[in-house]
mmCIF file of C-alpha atoms in Angstrom:
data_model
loop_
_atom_site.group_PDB
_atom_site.id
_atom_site.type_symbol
_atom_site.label_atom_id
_atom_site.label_comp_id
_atom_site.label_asym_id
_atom_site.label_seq_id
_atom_site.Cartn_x
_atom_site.Cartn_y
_atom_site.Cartn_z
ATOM 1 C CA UNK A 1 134.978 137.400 90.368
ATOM 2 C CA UNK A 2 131.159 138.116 90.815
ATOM 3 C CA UNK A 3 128.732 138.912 87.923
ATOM 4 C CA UNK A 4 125.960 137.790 87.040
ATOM 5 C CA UNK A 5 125.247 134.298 85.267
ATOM 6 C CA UNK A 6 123.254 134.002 81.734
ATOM 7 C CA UNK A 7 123.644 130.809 79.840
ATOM 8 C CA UNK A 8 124.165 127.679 81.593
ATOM 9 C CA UNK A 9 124.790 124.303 79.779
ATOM 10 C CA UNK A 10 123.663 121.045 81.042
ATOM 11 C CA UNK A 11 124.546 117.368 80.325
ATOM 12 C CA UNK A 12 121.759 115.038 80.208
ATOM 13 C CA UNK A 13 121.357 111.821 79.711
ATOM 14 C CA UNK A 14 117.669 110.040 78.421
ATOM 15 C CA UNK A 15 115.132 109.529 81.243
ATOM 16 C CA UNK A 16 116.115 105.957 82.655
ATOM 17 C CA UNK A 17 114.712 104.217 85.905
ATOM 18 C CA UNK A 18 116.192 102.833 88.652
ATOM 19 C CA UNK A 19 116.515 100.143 91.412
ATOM 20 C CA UNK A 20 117.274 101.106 95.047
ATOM 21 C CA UNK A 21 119.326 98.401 96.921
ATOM 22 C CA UNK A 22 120.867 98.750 100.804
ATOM 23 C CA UNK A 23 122.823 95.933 102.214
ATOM 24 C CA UNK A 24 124.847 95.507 105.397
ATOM 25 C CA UNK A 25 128.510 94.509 105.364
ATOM 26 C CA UNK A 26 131.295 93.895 107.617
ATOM 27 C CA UNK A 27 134.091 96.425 107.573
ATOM 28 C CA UNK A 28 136.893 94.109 106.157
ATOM 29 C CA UNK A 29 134.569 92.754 103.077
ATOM 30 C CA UNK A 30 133.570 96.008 102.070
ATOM 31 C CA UNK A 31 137.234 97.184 101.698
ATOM 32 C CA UNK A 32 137.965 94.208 99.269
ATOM 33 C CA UNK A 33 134.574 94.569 97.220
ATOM 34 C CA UNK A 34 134.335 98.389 97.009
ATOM 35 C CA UNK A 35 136.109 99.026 93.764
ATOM 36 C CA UNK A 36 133.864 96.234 92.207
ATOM 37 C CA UNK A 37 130.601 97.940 94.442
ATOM 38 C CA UNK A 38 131.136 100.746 92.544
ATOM 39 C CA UNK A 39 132.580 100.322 89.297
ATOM 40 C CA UNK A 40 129.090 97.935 88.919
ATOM 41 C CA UNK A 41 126.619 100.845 90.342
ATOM 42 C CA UNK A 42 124.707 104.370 88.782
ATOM 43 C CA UNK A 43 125.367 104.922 92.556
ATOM 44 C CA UNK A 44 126.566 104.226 95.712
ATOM 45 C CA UNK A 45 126.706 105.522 99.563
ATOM 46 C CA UNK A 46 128.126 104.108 101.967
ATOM 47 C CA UNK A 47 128.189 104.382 105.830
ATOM 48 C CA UNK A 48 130.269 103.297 107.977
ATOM 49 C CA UNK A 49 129.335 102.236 111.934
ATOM 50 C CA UNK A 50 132.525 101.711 113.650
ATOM 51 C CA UNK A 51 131.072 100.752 117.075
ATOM 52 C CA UNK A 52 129.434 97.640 115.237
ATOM 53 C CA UNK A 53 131.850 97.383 112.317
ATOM 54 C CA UNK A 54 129.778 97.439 109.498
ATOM 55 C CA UNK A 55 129.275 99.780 106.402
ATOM 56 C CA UNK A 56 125.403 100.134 105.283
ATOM 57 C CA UNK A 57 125.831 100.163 101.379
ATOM 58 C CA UNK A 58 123.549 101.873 99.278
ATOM 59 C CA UNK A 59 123.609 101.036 95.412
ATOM 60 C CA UNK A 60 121.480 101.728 92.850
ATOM 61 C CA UNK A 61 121.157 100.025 89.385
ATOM 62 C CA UNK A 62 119.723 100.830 85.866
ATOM 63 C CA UNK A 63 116.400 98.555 85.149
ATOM 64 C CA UNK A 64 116.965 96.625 82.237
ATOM 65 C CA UNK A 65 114.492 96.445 79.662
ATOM 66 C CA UNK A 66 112.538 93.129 81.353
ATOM 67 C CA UNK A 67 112.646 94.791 84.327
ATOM 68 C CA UNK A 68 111.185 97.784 83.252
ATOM 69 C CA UNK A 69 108.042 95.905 80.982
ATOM 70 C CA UNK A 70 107.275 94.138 84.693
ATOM 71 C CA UNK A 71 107.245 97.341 86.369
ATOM 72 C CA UNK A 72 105.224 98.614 83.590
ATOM 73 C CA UNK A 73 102.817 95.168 83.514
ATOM 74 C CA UNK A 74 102.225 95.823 87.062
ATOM 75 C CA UNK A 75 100.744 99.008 86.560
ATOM 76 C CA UNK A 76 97.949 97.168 84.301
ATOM 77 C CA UNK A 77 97.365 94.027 86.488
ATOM 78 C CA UNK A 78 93.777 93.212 87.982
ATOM 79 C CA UNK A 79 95.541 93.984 91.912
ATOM 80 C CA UNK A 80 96.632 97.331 90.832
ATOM 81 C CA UNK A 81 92.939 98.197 89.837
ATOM 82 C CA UNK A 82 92.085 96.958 93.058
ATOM 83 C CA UNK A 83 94.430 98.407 95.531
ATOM 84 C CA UNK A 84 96.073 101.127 93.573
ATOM 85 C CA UNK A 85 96.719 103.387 96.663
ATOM 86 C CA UNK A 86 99.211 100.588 97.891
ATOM 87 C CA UNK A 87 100.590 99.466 94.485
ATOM 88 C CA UNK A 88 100.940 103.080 93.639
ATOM 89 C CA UNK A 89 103.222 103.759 96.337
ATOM 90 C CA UNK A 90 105.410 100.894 95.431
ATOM 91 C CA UNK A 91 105.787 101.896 91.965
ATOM 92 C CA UNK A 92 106.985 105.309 93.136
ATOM 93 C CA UNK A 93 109.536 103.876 95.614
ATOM 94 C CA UNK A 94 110.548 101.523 92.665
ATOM 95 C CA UNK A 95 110.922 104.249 89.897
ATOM 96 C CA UNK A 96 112.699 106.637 92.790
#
């Protein structure tokens, strides 16, 4: 079946922000909290080292609205005027 492709639909959903988290766990308490790991998450990796027996657990969550007016309050603080090179990467790893 080849041919060539013209219309393609996409799903979106509106622009949103999110928080990055990474935690460490050993193997047998990640097996009883996954489900809830990622029923809770936007997203979630997970890695597993067997020759320490931990799982590295990536999850990331929406910002909620307070969360998102600090992030934007930031922005507009006297420090951010005054180191924005530093603050500015920050901000980018936070709205990553």
């Amino acid at each position: 079946m080849l041919g060539v492709i013209s219309t393609v639909a996409l799903r979106v959903v509106p622009k949103h922000r999110l928080k990055f988290s990474i935690s460490s766990l050993p193997f047998d308490e990640f097996l009883e909290s996954y489900e809830e790991i990622v029923k809770n998450s936007e997203h979630a990796a997970f890695i597993y080292f067997p020759y320490v027996d931990h799982v590295r657990v990536e999850v990331a969550k929406k910002l909620n609205d307070e969360e998102e007016l600090s992030l934007e309050n930031l922005k507009t603080s006297s420090i951010y005027r005054f180191y924005p090179q530093r603050l500015g990467s920050v901000i980018k790893i936070l709205r990553s």
